[in-house]
Coordinates of C-alpha atoms in Angstrom, one line a residue:
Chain A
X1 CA -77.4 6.2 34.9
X2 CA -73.6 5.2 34.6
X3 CA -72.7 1.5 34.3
X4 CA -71.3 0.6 38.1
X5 CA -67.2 0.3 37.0
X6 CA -68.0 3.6 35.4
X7 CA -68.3 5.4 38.9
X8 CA -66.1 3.3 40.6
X9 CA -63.4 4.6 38.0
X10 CA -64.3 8.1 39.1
X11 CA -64.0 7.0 42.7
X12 CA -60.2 6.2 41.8
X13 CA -59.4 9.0 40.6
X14 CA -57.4 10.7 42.6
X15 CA -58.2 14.4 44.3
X16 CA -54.6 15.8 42.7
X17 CA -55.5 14.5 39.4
X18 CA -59.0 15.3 39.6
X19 CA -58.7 19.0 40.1
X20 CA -56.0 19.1 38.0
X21 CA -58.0 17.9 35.0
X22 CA -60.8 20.1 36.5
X23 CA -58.5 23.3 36.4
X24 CA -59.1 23.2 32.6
X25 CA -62.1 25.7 32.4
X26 CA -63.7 23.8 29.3
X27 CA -63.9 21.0 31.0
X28 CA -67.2 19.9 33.3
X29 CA -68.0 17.6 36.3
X30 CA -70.2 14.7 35.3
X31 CA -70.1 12.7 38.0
X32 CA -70.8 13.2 41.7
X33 CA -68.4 10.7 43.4
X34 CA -65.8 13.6 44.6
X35 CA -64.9 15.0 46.8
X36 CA -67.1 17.6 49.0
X37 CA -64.2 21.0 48.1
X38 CA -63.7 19.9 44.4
X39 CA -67.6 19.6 43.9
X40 CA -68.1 23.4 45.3
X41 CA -65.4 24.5 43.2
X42 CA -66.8 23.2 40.3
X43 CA -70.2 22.3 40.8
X44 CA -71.4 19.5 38.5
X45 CA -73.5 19.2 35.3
X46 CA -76.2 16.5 34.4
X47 CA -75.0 13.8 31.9
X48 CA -77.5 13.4 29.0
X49 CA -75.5 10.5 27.4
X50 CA -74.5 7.3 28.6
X51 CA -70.8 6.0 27.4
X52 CA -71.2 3.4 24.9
X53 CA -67.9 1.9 24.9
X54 CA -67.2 -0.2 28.3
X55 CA -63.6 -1.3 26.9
X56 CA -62.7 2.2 26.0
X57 CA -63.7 3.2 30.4
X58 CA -60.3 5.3 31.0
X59 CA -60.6 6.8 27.3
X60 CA -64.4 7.6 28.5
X61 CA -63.9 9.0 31.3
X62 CA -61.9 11.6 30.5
X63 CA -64.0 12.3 27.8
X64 CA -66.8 13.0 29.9
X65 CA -65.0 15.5 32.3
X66 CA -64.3 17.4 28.9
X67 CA -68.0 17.6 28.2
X68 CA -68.1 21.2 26.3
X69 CA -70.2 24.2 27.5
X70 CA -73.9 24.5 25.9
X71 CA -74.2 26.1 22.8
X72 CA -70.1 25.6 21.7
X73 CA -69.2 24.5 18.1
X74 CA -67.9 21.0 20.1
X75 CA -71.3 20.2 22.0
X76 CA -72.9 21.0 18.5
X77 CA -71.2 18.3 16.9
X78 CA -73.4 16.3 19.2
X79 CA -72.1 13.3 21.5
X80 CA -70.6 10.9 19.7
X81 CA -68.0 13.4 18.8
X82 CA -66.9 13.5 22.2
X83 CA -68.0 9.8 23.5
X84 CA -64.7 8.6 22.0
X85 CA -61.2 10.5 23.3
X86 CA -61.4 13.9 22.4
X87 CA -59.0 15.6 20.6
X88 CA -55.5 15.5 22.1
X89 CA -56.3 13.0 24.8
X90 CA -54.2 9.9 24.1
X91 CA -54.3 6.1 25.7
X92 CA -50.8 4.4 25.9
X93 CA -51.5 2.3 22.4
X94 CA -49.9 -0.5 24.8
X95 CA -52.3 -0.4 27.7
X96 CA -53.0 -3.8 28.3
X97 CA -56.4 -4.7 27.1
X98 CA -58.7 -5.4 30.1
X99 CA -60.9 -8.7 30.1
X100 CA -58.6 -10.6 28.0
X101 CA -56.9 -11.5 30.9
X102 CA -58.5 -14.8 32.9
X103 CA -58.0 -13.1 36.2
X104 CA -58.9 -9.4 35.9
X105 CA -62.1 -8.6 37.6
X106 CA -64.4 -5.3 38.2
X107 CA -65.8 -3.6 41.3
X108 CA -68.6 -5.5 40.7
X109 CA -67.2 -9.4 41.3
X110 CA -65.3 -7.9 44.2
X111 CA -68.0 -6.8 45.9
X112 CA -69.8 -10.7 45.4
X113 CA -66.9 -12.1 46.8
X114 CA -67.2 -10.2 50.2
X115 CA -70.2 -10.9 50.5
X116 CA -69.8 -14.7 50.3
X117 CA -67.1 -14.1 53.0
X118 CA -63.3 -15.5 51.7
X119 CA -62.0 -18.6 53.0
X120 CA -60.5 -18.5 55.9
X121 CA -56.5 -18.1 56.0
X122 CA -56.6 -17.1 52.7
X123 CA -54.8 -13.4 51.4
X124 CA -56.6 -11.4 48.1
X125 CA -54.4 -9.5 46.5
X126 CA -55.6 -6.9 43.6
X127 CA -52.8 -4.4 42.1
X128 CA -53.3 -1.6 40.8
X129 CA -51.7 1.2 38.4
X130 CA -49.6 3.4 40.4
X131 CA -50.9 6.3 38.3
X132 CA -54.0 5.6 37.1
X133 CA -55.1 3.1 40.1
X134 CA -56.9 1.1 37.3
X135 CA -57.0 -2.1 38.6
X136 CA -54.4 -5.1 36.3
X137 CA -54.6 -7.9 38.1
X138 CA -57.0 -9.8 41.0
X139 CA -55.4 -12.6 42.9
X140 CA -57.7 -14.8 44.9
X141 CA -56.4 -17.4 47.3
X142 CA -52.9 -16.3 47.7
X143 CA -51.0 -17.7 50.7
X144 CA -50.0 -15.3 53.7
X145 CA -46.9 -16.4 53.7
X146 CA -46.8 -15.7 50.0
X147 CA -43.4 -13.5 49.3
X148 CA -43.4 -10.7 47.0
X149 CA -41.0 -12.2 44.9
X150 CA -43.7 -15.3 43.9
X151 CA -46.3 -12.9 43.7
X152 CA -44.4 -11.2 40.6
X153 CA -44.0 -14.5 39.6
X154 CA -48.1 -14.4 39.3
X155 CA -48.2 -11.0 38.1
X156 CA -45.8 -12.0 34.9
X157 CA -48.0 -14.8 33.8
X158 CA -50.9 -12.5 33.5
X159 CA -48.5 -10.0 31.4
X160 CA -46.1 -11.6 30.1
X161 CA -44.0 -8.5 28.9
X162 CA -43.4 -7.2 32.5
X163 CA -41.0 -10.4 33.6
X164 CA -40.0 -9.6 37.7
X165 CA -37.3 -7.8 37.0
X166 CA -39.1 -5.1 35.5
X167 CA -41.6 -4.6 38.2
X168 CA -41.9 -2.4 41.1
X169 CA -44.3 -3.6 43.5
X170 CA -45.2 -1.0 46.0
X171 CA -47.4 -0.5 49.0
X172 CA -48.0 3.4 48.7
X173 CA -48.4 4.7 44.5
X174 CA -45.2 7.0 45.7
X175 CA -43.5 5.1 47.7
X176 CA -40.6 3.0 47.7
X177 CA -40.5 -0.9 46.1
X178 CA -40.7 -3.8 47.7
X179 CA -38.3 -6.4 48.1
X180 CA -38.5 -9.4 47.1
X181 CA -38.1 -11.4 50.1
X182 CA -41.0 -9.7 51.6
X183 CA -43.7 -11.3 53.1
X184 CA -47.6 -11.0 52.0
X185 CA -48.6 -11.4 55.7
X186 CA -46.0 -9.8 57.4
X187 CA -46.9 -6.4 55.7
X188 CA -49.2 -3.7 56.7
X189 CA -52.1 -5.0 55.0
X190 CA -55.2 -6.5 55.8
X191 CA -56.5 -9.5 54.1
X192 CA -57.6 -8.1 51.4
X193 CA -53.9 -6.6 50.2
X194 CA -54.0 -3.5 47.3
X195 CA -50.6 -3.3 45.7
X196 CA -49.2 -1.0 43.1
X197 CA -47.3 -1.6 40.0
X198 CA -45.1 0.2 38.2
X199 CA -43.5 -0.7 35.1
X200 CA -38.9 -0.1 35.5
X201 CA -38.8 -0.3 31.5
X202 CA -36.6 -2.9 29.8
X203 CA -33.6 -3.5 32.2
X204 CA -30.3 -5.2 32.9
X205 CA -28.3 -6.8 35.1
X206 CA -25.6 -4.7 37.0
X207 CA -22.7 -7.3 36.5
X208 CA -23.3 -7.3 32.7
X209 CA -23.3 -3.3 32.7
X210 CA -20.2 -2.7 34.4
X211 CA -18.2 -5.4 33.0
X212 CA -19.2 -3.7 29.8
X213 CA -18.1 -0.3 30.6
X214 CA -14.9 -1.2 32.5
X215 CA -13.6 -3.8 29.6
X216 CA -14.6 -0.9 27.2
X217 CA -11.5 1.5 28.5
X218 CA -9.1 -0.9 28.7
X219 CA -8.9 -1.5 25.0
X220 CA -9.7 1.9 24.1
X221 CA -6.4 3.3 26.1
X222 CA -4.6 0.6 23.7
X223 CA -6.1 1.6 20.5
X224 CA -4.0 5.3 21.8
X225 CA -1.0 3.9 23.1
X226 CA -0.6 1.8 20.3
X227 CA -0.9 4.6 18.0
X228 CA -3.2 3.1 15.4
X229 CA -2.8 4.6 11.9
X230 CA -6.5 6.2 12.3
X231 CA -5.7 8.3 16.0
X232 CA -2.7 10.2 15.2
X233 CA -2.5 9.9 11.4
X234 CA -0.6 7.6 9.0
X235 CA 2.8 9.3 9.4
X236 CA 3.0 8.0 13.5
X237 CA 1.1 5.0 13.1
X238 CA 2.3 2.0 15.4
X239 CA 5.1 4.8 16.6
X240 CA 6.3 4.6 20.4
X241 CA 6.7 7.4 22.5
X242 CA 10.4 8.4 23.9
X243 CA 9.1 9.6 26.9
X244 CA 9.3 6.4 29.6
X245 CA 5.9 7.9 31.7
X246 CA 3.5 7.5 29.2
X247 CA 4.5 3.9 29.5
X248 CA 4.2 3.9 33.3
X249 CA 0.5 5.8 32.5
X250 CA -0.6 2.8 30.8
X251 CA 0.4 0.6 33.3
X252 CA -1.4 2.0 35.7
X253 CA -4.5 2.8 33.5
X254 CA -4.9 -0.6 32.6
X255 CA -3.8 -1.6 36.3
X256 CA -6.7 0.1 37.4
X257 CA -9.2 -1.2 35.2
X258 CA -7.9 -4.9 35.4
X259 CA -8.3 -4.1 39.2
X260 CA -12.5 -2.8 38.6
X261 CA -12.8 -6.1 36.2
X262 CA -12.0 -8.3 39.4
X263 CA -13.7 -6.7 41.7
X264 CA -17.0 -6.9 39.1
X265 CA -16.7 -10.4 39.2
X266 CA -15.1 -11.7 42.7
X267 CA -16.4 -8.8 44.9
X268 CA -19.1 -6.4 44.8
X269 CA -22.8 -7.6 45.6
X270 CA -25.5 -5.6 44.3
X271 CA -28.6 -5.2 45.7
X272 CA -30.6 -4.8 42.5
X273 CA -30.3 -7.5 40.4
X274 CA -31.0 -5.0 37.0
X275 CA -30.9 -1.3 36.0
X276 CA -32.9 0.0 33.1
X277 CA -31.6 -0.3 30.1
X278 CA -30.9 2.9 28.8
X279 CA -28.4 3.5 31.3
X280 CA -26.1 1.4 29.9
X281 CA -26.2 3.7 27.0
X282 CA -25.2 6.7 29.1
X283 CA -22.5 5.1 31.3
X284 CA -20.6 3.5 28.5
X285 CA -20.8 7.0 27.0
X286 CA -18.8 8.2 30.1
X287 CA -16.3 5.5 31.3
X288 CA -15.3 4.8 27.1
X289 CA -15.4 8.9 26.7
X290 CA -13.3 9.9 28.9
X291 CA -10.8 6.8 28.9
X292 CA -10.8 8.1 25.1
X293 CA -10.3 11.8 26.1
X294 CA -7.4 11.0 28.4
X295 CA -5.8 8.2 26.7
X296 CA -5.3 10.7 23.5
X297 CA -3.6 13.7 25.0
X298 CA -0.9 11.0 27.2
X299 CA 0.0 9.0 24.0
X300 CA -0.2 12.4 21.8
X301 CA 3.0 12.4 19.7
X302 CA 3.1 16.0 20.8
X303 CA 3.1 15.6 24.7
X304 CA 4.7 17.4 27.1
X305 CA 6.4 15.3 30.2
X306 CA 5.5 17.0 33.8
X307 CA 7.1 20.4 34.5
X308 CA 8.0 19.6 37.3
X309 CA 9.4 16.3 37.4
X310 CA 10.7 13.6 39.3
X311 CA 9.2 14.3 42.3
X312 CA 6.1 15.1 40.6
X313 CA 6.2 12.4 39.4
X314 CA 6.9 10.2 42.6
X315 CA 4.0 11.9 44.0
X316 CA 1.5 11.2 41.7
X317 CA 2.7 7.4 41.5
X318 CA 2.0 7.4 45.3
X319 CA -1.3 8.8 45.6
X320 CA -2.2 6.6 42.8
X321 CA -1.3 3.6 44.7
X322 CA -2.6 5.0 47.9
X323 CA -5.8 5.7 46.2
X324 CA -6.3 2.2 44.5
X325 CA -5.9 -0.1 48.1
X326 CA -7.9 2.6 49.7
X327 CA -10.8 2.1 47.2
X328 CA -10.1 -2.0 47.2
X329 CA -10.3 -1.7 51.2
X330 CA -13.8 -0.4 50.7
X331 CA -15.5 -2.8 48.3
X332 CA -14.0 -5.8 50.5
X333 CA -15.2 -4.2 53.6
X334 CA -18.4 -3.4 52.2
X335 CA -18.8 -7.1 50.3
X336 CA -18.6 -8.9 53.4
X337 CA -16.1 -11.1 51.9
X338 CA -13.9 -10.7 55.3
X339 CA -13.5 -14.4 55.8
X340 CA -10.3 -13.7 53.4
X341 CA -9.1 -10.7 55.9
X342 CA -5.7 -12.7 55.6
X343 CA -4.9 -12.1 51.8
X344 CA -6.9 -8.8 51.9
X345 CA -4.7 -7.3 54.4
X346 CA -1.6 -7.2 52.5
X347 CA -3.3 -4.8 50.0
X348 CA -5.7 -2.9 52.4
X349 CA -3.9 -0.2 54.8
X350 CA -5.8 3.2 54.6
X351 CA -9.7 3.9 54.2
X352 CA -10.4 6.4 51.9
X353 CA -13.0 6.7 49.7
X354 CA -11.8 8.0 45.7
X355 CA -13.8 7.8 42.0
X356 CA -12.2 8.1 39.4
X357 CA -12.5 11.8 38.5
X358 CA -9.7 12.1 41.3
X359 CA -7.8 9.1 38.9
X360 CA -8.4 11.6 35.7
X361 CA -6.8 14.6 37.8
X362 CA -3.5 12.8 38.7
X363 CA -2.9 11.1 34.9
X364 CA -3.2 15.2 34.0
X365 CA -0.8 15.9 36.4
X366 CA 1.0 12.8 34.7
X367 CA 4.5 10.6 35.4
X368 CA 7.9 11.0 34.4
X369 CA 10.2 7.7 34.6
X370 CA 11.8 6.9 37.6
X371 CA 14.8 4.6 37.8
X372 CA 14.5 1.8 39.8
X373 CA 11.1 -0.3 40.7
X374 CA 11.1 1.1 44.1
X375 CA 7.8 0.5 45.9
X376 CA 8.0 3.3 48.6
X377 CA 6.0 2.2 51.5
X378 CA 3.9 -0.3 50.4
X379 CA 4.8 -3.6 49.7
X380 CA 2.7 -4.4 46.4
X381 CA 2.0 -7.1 43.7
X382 CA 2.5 -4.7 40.3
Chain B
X1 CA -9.1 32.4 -2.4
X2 CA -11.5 34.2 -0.7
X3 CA -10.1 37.2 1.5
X4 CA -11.0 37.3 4.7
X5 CA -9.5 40.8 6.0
X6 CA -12.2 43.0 3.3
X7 CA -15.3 44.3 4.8
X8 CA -17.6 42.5 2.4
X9 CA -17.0 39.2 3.8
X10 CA -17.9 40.4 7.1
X11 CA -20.1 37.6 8.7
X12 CA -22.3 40.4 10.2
X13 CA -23.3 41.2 6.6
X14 CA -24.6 37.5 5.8
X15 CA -28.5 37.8 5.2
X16 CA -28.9 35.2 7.9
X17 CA -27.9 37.6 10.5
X18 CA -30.6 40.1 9.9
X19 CA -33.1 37.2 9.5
X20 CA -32.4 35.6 13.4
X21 CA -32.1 38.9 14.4
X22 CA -35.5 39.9 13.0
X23 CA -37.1 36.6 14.0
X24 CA -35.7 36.2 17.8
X25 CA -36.7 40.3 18.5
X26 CA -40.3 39.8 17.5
X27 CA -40.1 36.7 19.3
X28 CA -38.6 38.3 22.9
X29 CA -41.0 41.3 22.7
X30 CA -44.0 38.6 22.0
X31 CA -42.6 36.5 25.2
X32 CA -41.8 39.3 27.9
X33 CA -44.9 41.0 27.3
X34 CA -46.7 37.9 28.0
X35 CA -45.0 37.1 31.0
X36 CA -45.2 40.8 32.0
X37 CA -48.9 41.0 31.6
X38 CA -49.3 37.8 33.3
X39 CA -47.6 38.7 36.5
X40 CA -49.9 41.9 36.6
X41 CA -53.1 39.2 36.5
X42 CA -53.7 41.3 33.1
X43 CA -53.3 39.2 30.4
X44 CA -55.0 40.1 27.1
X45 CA -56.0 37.5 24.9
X46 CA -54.4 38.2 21.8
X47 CA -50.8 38.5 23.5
X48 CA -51.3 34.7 24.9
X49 CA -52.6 34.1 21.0
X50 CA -49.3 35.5 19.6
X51 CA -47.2 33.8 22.2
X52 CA -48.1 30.7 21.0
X53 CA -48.8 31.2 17.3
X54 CA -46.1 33.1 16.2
X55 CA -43.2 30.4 17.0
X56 CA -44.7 28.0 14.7
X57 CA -43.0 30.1 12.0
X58 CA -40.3 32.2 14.5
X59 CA -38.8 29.3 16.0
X60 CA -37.6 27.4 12.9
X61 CA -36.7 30.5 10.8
X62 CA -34.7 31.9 13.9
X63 CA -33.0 28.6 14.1
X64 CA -32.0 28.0 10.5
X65 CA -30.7 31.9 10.6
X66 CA -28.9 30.7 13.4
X67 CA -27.6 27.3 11.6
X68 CA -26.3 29.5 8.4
X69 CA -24.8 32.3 10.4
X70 CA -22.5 29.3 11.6
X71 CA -21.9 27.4 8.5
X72 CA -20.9 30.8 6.9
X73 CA -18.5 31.4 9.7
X74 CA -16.3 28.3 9.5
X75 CA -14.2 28.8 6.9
X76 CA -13.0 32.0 8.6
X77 CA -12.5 30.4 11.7
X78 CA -10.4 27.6 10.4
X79 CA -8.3 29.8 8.8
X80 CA -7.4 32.1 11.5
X81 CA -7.8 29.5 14.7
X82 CA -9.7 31.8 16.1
X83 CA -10.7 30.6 20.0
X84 CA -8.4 27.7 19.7
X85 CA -5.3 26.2 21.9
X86 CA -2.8 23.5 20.2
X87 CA -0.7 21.5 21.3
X88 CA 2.0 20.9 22.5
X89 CA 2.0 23.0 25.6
X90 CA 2.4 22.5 29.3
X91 CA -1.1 21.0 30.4
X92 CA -1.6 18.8 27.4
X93 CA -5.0 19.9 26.4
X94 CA -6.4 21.7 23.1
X95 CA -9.6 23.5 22.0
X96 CA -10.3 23.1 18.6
X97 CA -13.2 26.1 18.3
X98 CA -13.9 24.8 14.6
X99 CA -15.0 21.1 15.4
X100 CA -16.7 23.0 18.5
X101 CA -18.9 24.8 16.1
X102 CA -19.6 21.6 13.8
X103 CA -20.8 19.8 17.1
X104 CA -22.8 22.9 18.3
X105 CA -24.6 22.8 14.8
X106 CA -25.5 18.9 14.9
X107 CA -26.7 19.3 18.1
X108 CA -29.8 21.7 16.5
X109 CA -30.8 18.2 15.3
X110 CA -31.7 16.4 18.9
X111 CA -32.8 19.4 20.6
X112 CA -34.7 21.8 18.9
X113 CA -37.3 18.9 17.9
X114 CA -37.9 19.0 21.7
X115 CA -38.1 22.6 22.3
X116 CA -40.7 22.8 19.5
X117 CA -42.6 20.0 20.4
X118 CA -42.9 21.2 23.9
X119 CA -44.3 24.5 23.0
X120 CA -47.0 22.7 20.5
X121 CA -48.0 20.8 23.4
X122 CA -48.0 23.7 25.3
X123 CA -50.1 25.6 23.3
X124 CA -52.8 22.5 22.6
X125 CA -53.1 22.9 26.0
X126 CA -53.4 26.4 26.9
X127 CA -55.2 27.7 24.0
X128 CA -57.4 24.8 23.0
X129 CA -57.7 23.1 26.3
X130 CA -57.1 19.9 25.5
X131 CA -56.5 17.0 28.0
X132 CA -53.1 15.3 27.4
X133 CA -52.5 11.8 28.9
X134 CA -48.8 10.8 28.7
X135 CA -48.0 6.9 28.8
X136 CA -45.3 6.6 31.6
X137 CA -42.4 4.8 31.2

């Protein structure tokens, strides 16, 4: 009959993606290792072949649920027609090739090494696909007080195109990732631990996004202000604009993002070392886009100052500075960085929580020059 | 220069109008009769057949009806700025609705592959039963 891993595959197939491959109605149970509902809904068929392929198991597998019904032009083409993947099914052409790896092992050496009993003191730890629950990777004699972080250490010398960063390590395939100061024994395992993997894609480290995406705006606003030949057209290149608040508007722009630059650096702990890296795509996208979107109606040789002016104009300037120690208040409060409460203070009054849409709304609302450098209420470095 | 205020170079009488017009009615009558029959749990087979033959040819020809309709437009919106808001005025924005149309038109390029790639799958699926593993990311 089947090859042992062959029917322990089918054991690990999960009930959801069992009968959801049984739903199909041209495809037949083979195998009897499910369970007792799915095999009355769809009661099984004999096999008459035996899979040739052991390397090609996940390919074979589903091969064999899509056995076609006697008689159809499929079944006539015999077997080996359908031995291989069928039509339409598809392995991922990087699935890492099992056995080439020292440490992956089958059902089959698991089950010898229970029976000579591990040694005592010692964790095993196999992981497994989170969607597939193939089994990558067996680790035998792993310490208990092993952390997480050491055993993606492991994990990357067996593959090494998933380095740490990149994996998610989870107890429960749906469930949340674990940390990397967790400990092996201090988790609800037993000795013999079964982890999941999942693969994060290629990523990148937060500080090298956002620097990135904030340092992006700051030069862009200047390419506007500056009124490079290509923005407005060759007749205003390198003009100035008469109106004194689109000065104070870049001031403050690049105030704000000198401000986020700092903080990148000096303040804000992340908790993820890396995101993937196709966000970095999308983000720069909407920091540089918008800084560009903004920056080109303010410096637009065509703009109109603020309707209703000076105290418009006051407003605005005060919110904005409101705003910006609010915001500061919140990344030192939340950066633990409180041992410097004495130079913080001066700049953190008010807790309030802004983005930066609510920056985008008051530039629109924009700034006409006042006279004097008046700081209303709040005694501040600018 | 071409007059724009004669009926013969009204953009309703481009051929491409009556070709995505032609295309997208079959292709709605095809649609809602499949999802009506499939609600009443009476589906017959050769309305699931033409739901997911007939956009192999439908979908592109109602698109590139679509795409020329457009590009025979333009000129006749650039002229009149038709749809559009310049500046300078009070709020210091603008609409350009002629370098709104050139963007609708390249975005055809990204998403239609998508939309017609999902219904091929679709339809390997549902009419030939096929098994489809995707690799996850």
């Amino acid at each position: 009959m089947f090859p042992v891993h062959c029917q322990l595959y089918f054991c690990r197939l999960s009930h959801e993606a069992t009968s959801e491959l049984l739903k199909n109605p041209e495809t037949r149970l083979i195998s009897c290792s499910i369970s007792a509902t799915l095999k009355a809904k769809y009661p099984p068929v004999p096999l008459t072949d035996r899979p040739q392929n052991r390397h090609a198991r996940r390919w074979v597998s589903i091969a064999l649920l899509s056995q076609p019904a006697a008689g159809s032009a499929r079944s006539r083409r015999g077997p080996a027609a359908w031995t291989r993947a069928g039509r339409g099914v598809r392995a991922p052409p990087d699935w890492p090739q099992r056995g080439a790896r020292g440490r992956c092992r089958g059902g089959r050496r698991r089950e010898a090494a229970r029976r000579m009993g591990t040694r005592a003191g010692f964790f095993e730890v196999e992981i497994l696909d989170w969607k597939t629950k193939e089994q990558l990777c067996f680790l035998d004699k792993v310490e208990p007080n092993a952390t997480i972080r050491e055993i993606r250490l492991m994990f990357h010398k067996l593959y090494p195109r998933w380095y740490p960063a990149r994996q998610s390590i989870k107890l429960d395939p749906k469930g949340k990732s674990l940390r990397d100061e967790e400990i092996l024994q201090h988790l609800p395992v037993g000795t013999t631990a079964t982890l999941y993997f999942k693969d994060l894609g290629p990523q990148i480290g937060w500080t090298t996004v956002f620097l990135i995406e904030y340092t992006g705006p700051l030069f862009i606003y200047f390419l506007f202000y500056f009124r490079m030949p290509f923005v407005y057209g060759l007749d205003e290149r390198f003009t100035s604009s008469p109106h004194p608040v689109v000065n104070l508007a870049c001031i403050c722009h690049s105030f704000h993002y000198i401000k986020r630059l700092i903080e990148t650096v000096f303040v804000h702990r992340f908790s993820h070392g890396t995101m993937p890296l196709r966000n970095i795509v999308k983000n720069c996208l909407y920091y540089w886009g918008f800084a560009a979107w903004l920056a080109y109606y303010i410096n637009h040789p065509l703009y109109t100052p603020p309707s209703y002016g000076k105290k418009q104009i006051n407003f605005a300037v005060i919110m904005f500075l409101l705003c910006e120690a609010g915001n500061f208040s919140i990344h030192v409060a939340l950066s633990d960085l409180q041992k410097n409460v004495g130079l913080f203070t001066l700049l953190c009054f008010i807790q309030m929580t802004v983005w930066a849409k609510d920056k985008h709304c008051t530039y629109l609302r924009e700034f006409k020059d006042y006279p004097s450098l008046r700081m209303p209420i709040i005694p501040f470095l600018l | 220069m071409r007059q724009f205020n004669d009926s013969e170079h009204n953009i309703q009488n481009e051929e491409s109008v009556i070709l995505f017009l032609v295309v997208w009615t079959v292709t709605e009558i095809t649609r809602y009769s499949f999802y009506t029959f499939n609600l009443l749990n009476h589906l017959p087979y050769f309305i699931k057949w033409a739901r997911y033959n007939f956009f192999i040819i439908l979908y592109p020809a109602g698109v590139a009806g679509e795409l020329l309709t457009i590009y025979a437009a333009l000129p006749y919106v650039k002229k009149t700025g038709m749809f559009s808001l310049r500046l300078p005025n009070k709020y210091n924005v603008s609409f350009d609705y002629y370098y709104f149309l050139i963007i609708v038109m390249f975005s055809y390029v990204p998403l239609f592959p998508q939309l017609y790639f999902h219904m091929l799958r679709q339809r390997r699926r549902v009419l030939h039963g096929e098994v489809i593993v995707e690799k996850d990311d």
